[in-house]
GROMACS .gro file of N, CA and C in nm:
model
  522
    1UNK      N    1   1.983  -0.165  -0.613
    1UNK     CA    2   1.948  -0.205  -0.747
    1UNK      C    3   1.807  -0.156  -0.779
    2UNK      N    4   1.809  -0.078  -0.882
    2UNK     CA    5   1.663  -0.066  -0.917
    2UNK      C    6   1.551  -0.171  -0.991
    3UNK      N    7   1.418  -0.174  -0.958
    3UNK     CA    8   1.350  -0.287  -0.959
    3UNK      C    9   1.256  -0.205  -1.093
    4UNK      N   10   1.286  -0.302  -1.177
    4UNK     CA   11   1.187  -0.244  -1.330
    4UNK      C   12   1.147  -0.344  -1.368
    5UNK      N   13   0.984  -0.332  -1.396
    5UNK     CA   14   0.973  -0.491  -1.508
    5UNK      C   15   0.971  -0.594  -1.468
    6UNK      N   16   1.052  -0.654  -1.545
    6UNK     CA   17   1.013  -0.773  -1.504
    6UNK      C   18   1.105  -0.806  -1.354
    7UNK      N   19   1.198  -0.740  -1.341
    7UNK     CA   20   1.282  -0.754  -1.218
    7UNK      C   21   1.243  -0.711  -1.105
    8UNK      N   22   1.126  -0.647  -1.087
    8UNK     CA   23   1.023  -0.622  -1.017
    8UNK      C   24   0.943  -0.673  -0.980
    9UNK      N   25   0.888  -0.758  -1.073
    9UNK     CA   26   0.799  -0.884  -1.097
    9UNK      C   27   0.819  -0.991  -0.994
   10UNK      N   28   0.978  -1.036  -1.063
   10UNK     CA   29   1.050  -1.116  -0.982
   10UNK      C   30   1.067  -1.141  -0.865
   11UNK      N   31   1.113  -1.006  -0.832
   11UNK     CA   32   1.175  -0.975  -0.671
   11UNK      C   33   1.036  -0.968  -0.572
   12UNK      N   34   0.890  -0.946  -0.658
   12UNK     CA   35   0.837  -0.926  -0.616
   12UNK      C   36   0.732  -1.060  -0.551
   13UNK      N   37   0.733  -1.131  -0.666
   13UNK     CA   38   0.693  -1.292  -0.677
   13UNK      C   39   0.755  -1.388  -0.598
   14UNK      N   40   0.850  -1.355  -0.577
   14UNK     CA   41   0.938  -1.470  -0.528
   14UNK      C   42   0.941  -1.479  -0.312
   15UNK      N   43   0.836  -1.397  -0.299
   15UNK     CA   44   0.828  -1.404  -0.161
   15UNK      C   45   0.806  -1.548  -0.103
   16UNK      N   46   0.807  -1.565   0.045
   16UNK     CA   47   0.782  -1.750   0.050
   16UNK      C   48   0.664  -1.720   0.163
   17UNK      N   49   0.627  -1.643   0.252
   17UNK     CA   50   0.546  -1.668   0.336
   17UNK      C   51   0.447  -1.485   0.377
   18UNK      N   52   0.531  -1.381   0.310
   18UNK     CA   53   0.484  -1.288   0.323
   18UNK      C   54   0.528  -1.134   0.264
   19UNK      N   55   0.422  -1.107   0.200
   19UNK     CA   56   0.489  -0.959   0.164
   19UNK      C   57   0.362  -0.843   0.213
   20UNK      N   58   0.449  -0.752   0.310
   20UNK     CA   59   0.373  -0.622   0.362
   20UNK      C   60   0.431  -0.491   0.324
   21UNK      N   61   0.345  -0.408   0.331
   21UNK     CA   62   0.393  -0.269   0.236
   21UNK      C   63   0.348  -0.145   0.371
   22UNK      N   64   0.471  -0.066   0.377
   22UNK     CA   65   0.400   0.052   0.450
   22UNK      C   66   0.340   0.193   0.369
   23UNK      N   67   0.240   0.183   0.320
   23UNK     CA   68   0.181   0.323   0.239
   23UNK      C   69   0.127   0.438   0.279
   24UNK      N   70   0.275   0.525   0.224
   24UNK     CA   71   0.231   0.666   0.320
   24UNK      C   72   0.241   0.790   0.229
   25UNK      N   73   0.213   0.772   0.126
   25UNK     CA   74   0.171   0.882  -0.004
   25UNK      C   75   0.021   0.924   0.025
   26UNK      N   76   0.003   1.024   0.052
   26UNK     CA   77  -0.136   1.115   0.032
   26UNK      C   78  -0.233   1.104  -0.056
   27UNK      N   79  -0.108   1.076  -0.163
   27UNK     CA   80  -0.208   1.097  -0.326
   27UNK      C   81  -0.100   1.007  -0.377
   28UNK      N   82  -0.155   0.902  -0.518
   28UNK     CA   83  -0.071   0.847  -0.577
   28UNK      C   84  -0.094   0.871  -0.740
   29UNK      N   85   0.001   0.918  -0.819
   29UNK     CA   86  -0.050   0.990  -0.936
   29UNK      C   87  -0.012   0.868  -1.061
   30UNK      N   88  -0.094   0.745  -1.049
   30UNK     CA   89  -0.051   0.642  -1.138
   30UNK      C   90  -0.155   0.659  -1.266
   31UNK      N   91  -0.081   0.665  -1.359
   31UNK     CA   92  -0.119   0.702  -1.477
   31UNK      C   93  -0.294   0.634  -1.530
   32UNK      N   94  -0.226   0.478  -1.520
   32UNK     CA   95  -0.348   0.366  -1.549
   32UNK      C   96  -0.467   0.401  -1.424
   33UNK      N   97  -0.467   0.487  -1.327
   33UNK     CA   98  -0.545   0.527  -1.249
   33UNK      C   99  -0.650   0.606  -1.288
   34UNK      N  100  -0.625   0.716  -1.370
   34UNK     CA  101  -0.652   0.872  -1.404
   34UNK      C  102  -0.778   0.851  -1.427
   35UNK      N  103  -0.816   0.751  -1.543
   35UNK     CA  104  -1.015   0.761  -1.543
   35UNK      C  105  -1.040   0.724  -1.486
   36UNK      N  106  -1.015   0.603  -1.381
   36UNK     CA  107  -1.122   0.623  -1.251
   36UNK      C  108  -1.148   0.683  -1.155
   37UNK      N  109  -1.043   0.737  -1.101
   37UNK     CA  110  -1.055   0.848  -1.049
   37UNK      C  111  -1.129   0.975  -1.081
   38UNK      N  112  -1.084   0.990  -1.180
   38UNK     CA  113  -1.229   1.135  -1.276
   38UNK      C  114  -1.364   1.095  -1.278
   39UNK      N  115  -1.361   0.945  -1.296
   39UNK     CA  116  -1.525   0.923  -1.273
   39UNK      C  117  -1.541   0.893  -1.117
   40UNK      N  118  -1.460   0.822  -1.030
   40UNK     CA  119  -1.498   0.849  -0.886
   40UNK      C  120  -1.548   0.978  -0.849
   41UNK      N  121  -1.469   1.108  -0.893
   41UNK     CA  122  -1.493   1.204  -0.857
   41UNK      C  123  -1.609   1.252  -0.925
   42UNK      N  124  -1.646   1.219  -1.039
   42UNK     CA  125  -1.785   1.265  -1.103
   42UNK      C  126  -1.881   1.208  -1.062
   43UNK      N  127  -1.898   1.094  -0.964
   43UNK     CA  128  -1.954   1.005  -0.880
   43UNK      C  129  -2.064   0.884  -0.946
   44UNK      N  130  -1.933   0.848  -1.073
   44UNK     CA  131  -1.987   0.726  -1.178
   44UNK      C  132  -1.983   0.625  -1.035
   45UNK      N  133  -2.027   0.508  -1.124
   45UNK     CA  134  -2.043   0.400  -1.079
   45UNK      C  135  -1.886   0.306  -1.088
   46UNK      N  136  -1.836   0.197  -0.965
   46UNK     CA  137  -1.763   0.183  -1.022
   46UNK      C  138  -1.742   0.049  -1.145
   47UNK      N  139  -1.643   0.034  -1.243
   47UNK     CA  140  -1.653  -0.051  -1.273
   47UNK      C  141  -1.630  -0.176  -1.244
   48UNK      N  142  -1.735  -0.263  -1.310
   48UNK     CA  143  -1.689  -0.425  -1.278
   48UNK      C  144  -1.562  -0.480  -1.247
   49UNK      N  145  -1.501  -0.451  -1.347
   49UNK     CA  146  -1.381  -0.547  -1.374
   49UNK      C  147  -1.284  -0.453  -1.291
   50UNK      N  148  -1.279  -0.310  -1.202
   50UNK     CA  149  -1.183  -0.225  -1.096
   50UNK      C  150  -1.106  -0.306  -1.057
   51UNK      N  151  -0.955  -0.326  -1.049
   51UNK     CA  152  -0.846  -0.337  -1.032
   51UNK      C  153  -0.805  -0.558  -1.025
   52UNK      N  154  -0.861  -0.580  -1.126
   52UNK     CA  155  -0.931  -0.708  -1.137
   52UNK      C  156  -0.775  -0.820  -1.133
   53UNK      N  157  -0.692  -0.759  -1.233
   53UNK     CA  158  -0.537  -0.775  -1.231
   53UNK      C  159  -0.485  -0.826  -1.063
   54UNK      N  160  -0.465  -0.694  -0.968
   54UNK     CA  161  -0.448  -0.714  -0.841
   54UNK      C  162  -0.483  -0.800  -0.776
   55UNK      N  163  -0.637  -0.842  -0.793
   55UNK     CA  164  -0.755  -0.888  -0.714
   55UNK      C  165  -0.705  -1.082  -0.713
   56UNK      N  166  -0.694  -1.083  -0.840
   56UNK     CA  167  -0.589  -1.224  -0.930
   56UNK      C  168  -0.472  -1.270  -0.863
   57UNK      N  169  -0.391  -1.153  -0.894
   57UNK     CA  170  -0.292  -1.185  -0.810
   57UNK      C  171  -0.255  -1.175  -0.651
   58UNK      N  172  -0.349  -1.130  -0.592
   58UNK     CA  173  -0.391  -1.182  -0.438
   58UNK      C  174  -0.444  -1.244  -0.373
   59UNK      N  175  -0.496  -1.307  -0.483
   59UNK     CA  176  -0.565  -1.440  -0.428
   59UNK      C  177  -0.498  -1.559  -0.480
   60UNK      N  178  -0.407  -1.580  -0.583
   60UNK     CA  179  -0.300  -1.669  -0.625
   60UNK      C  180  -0.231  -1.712  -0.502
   61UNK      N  181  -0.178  -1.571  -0.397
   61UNK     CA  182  -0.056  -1.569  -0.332
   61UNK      C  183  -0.149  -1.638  -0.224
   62UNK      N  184  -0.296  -1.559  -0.175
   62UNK     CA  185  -0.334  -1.672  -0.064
   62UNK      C  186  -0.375  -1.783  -0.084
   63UNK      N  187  -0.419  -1.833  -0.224
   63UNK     CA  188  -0.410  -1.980  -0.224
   63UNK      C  189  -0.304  -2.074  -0.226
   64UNK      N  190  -0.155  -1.980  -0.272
   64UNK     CA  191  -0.039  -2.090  -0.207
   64UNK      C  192  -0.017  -2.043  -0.095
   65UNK      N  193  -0.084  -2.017   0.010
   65UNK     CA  194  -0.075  -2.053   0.207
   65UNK      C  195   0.012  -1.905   0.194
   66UNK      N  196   0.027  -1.820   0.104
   66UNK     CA  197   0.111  -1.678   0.151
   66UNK      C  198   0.024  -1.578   0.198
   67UNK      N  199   0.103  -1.490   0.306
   67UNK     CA  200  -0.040  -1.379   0.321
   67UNK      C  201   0.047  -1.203   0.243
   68UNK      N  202  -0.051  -1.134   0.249
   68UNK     CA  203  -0.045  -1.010   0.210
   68UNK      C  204  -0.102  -0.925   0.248
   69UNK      N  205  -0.003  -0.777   0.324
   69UNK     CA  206  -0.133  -0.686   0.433
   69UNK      C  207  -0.029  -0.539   0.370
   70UNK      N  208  -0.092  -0.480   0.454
   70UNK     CA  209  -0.025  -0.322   0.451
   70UNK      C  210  -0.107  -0.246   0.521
   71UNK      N  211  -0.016  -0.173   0.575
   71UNK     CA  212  -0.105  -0.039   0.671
   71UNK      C  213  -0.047   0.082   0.581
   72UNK      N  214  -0.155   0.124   0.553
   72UNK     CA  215  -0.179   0.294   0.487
   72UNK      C  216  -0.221   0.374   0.580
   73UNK      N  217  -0.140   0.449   0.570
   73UNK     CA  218  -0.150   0.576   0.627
   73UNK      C  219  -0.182   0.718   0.580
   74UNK      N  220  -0.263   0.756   0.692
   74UNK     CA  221  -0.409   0.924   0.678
   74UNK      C  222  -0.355   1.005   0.744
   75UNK      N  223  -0.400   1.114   0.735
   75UNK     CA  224  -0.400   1.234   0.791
   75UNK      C  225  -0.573   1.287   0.743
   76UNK      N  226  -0.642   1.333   0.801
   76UNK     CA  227  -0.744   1.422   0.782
   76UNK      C  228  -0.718   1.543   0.801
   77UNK      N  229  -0.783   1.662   0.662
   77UNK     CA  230  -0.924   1.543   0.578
   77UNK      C  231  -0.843   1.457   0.489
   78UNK      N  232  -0.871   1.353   0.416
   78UNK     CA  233  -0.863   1.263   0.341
   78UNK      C  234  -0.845   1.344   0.225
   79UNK      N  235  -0.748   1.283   0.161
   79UNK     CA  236  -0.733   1.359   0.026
   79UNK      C  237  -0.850   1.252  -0.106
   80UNK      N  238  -0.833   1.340  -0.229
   80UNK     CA  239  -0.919   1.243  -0.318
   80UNK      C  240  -0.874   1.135  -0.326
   81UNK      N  241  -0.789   1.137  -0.336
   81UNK     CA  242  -0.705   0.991  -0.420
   81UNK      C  243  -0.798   0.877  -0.281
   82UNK      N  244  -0.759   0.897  -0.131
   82UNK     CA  245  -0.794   0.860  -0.015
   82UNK      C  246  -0.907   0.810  -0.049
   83UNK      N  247  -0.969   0.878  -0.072
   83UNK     CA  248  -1.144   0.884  -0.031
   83UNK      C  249  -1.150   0.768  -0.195
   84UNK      N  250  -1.073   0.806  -0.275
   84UNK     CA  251  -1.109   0.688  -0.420
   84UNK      C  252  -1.083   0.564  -0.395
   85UNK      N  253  -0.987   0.533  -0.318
   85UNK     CA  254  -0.888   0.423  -0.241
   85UNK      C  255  -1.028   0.350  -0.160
   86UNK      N  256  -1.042   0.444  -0.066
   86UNK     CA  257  -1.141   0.390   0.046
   86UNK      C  258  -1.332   0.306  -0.024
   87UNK      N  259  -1.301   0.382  -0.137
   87UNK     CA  260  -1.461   0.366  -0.190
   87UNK      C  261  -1.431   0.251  -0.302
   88UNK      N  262  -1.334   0.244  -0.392
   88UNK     CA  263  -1.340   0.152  -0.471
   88UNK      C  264  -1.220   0.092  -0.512
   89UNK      N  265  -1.092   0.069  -0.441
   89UNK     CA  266  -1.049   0.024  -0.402
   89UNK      C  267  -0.977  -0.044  -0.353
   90UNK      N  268  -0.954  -0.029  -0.183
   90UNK     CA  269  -0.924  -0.138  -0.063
   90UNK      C  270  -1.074  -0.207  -0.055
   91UNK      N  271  -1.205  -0.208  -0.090
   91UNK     CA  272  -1.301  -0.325  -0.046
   91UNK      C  273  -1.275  -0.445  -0.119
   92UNK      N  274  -1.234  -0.361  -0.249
   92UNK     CA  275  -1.199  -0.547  -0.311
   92UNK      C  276  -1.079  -0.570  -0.281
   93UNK      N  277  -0.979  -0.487  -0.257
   93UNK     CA  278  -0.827  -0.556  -0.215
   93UNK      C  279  -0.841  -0.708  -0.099
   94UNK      N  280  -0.945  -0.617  -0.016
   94UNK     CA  281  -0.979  -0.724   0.137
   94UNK      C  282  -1.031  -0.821   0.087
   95UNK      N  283  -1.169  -0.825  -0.012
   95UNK     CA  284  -1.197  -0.916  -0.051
   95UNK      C  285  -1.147  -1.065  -0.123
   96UNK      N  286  -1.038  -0.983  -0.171
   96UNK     CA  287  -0.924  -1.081  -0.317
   96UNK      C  288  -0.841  -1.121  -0.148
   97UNK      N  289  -0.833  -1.113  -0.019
   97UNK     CA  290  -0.755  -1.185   0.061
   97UNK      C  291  -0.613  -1.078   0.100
   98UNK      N  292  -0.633  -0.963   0.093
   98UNK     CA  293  -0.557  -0.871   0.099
   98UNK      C  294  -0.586  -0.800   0.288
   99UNK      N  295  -0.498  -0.827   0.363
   99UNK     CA  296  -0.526  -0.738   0.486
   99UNK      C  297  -0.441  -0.601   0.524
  100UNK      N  298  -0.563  -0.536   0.499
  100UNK     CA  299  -0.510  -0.380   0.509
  100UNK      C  300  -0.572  -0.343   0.668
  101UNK      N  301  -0.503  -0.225   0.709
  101UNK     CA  302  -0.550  -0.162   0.848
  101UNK      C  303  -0.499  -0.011   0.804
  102UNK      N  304  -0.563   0.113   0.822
  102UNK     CA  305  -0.562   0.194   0.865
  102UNK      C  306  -0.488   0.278   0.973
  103UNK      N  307  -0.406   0.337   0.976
  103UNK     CA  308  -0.300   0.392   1.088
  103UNK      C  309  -0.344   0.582   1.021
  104UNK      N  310  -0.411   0.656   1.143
  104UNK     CA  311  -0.462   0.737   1.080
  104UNK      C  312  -0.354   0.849   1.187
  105UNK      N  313  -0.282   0.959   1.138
  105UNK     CA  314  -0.174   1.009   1.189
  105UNK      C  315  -0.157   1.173   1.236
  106UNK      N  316  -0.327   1.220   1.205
  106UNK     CA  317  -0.364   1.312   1.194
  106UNK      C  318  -0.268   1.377   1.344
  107UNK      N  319  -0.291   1.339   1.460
  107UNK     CA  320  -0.277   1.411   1.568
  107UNK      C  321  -0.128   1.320   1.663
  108UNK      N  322  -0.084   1.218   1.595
  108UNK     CA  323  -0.024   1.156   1.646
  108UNK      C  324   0.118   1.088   1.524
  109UNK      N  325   0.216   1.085   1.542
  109UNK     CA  326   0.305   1.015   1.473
  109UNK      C  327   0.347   0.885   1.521
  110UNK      N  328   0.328   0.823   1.643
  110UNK     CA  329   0.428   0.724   1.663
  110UNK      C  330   0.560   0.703   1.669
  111UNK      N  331   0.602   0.749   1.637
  111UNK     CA  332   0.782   0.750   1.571
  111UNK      C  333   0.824   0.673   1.469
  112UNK      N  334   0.716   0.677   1.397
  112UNK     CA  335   0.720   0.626   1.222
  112UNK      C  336   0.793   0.698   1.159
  113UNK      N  337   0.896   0.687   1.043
  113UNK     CA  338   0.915   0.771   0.973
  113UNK      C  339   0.836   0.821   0.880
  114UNK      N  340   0.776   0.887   0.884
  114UNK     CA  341   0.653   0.987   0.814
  114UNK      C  342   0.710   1.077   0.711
  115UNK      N  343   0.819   1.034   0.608
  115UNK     CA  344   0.878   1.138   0.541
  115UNK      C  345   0.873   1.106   0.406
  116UNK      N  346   0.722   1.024   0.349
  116UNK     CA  347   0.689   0.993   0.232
  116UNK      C  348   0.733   0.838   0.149
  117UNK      N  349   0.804   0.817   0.211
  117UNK     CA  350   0.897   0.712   0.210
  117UNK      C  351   0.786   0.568   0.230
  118UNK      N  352   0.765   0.492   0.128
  118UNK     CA  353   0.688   0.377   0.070
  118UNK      C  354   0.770   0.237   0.074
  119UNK      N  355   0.744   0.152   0.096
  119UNK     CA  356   0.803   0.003   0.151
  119UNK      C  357   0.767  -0.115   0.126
  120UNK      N  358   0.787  -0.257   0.063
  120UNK     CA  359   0.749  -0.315   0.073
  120UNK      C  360   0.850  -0.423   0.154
  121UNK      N  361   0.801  -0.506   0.246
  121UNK     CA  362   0.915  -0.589   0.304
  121UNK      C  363   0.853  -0.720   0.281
  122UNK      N  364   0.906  -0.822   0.202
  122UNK     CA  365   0.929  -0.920   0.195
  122UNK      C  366   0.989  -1.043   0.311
  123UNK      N  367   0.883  -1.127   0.357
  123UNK     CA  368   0.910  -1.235   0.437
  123UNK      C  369   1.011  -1.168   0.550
  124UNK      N  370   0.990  -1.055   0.577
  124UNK     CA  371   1.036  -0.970   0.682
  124UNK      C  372   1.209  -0.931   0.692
  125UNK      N  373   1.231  -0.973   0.579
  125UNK     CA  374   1.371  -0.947   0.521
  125UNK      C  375   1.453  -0.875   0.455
  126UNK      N  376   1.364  -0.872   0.322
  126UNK     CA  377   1.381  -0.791   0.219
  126UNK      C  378   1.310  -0.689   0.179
  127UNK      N  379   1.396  -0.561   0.214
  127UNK     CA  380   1.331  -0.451   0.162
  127UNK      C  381   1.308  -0.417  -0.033
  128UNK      N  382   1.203  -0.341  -0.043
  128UNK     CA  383   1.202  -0.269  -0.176
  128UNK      C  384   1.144  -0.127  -0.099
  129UNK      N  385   1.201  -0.018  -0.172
  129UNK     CA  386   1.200   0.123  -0.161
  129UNK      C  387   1.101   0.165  -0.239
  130UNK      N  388   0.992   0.226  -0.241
  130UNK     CA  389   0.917   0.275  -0.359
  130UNK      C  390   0.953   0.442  -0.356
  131UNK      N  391   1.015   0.497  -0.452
  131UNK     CA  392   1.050   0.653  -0.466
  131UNK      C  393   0.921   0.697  -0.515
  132UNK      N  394   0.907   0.841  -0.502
  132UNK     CA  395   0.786   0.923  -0.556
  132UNK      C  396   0.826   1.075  -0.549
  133UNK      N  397   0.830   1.112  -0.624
  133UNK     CA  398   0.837   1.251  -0.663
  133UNK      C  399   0.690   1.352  -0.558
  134UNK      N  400   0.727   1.494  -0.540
  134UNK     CA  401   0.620   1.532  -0.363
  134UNK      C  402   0.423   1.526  -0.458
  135UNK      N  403   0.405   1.526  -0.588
  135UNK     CA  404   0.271   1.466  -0.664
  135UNK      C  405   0.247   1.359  -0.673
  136UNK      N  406   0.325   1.256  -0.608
  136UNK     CA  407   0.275   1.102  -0.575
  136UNK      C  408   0.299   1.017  -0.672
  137UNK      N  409   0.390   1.089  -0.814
  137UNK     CA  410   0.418   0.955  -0.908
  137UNK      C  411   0.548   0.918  -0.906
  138UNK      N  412   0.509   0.771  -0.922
  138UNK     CA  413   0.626   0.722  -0.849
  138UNK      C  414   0.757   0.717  -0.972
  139UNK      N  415   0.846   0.780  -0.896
  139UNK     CA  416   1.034   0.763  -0.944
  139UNK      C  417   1.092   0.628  -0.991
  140UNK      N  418   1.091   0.511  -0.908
  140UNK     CA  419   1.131   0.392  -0.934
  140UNK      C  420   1.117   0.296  -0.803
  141UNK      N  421   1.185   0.194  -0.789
  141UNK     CA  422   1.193   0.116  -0.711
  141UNK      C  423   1.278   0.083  -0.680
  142UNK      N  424   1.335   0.022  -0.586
  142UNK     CA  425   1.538  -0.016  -0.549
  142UNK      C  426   1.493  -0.121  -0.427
  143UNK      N  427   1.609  -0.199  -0.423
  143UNK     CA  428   1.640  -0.285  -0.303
  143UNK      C  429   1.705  -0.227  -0.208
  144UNK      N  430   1.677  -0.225  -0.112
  144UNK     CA  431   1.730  -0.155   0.037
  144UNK      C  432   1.811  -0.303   0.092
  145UNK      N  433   1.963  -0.219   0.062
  145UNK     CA  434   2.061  -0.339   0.102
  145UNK      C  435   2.081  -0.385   0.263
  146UNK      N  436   2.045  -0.284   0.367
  146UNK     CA  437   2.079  -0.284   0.450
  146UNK      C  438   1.982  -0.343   0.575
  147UNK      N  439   2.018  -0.321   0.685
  147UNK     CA  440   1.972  -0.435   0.806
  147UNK      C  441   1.809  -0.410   0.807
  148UNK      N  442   1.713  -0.509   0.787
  148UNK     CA  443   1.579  -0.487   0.812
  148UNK      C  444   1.587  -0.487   0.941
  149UNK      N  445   1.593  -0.442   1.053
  149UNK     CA  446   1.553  -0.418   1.150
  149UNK      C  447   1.477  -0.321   1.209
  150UNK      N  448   1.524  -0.227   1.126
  150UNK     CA  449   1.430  -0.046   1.160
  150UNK      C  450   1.328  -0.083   1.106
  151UNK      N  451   1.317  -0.142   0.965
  151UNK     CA  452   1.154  -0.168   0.905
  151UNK      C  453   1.073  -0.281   0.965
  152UNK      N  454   1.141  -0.380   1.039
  152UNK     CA  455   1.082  -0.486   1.151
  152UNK      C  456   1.008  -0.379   1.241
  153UNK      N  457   1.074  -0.281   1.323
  153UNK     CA  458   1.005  -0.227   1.417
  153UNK      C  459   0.912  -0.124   1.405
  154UNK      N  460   0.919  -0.020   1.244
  154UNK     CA  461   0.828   0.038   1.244
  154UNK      C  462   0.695  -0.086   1.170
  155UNK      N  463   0.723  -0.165   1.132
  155UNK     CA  464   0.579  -0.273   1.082
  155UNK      C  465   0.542  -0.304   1.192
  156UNK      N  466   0.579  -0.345   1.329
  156UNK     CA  467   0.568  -0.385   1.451
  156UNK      C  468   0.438  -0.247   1.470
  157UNK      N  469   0.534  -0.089   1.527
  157UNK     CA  470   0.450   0.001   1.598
  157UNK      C  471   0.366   0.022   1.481
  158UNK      N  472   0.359   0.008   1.312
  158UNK     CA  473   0.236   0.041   1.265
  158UNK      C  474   0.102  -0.025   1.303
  159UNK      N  475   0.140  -0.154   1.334
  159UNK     CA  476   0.026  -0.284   1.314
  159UNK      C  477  -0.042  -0.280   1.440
  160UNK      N  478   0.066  -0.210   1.553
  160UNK     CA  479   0.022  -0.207   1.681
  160UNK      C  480  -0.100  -0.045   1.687
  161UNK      N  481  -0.077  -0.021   1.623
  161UNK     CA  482  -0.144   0.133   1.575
  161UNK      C  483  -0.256   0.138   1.540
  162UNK      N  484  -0.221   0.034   1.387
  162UNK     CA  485  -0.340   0.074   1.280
  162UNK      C  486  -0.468  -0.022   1.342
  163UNK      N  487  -0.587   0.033   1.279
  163UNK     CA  488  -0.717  -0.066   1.308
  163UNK      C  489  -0.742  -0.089   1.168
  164UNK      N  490  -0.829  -0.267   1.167
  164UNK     CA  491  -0.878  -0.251   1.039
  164UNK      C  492  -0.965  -0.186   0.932
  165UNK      N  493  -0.937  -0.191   0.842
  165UNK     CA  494  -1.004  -0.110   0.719
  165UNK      C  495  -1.172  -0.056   0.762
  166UNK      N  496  -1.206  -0.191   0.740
  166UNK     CA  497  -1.361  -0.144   0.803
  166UNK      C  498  -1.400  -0.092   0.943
  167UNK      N  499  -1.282  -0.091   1.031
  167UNK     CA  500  -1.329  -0.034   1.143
  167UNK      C  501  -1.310   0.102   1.155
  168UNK      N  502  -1.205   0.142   1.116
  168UNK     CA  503  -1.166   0.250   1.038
  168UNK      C  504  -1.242   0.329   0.949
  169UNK      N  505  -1.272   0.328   0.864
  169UNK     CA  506  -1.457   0.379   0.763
  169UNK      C  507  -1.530   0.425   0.878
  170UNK      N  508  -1.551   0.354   0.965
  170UNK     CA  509  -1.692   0.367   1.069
  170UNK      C  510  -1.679   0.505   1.136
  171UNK      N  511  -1.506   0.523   1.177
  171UNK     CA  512  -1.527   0.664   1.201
  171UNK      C  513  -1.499   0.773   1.149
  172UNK      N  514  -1.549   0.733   0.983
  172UNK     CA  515  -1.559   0.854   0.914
  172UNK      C  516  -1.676   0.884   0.908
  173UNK      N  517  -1.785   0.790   0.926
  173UNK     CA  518  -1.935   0.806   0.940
  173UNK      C  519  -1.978   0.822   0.832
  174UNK      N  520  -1.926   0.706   0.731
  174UNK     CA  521  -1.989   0.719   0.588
  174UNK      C  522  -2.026   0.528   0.604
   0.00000   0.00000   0.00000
């Protein structure tokens, strides 16, 4: 089933104890993105109110006792979008109660499926599919009907992988 709107919303809201995402797009070409990114890259300042929406709704979910993480995944060098991600942001994602880690894949795969392919799993159950066209904007969304178990074990070897966000930065030496 594809997830639009408000049915997205829904499917998305309605978690009870946890929703984790595996993010493995390079670049993500979201429209409502585009000026900050042009000014990241012109090396504005960022703004106040940067992704303030998100920030709201992640801290809603950890004040009703839910958590929320995701491991994103690198390859070096870091693409822009990466480096926009890393600078302005995942610091407030972490901050709004969001736990991200870093799984950096440059020299190593794990036996992840590494084939662009975006995830969110719900209370370790329920899949959602995020599609993306090979420029990073995304196609749609769908429910993945079938056995979470493959996505149990690659969230397992990512988490066992990834380090956190800030430890991660450190060895970019910025």
């Amino acid at each position: 089933m594809i997830l639009d709107g408000e049915n997205w919303q829904r499917f998305f809201d309605s978690f009870e104890q946890e929703a984790w995402r595996f993010e493995a797009q390079p670049t993500y070409t979201m429209p409502a993105e585009q000026v900050n990114i042009a000014r990241f890259k012109r090396g504005e300042t960022k703004p106040a109110d940067h992704n303030v929406r998100w920030h709201q709704r992640v801290q809603g979910f950890v004040a009703s006792g839910r958590r929320i993480g995701r491991v994103r995944i690198v390859r070096r060098p870091l693409t822009d979008y990466q480096r926009y991600q890393f600078a302005w942001g995942i610091p407030g994602n972490i901050a709004a109660g969001e736990d991200i880690r870093v799984l950096d894949v440059t020299t190593e795969s794990y036996g992840l499926p590494l084939s662009g392919q975006d995830w969110w799993m719900f209370d370790g159950t329920r899949i959602a599919h995020l599609n993306f066209h090979p420029d990073g904007t995304q196609i749609n969304r769908e429910t993945y009907e079938g056995s979470p178990e493959p996505y149990q074990e690659w969230k397992r070897i990512a988490l066992e992988h990834a380090v956190p966000f800030a430890e991660y930065v450190k060895t970019l030496g910025v």
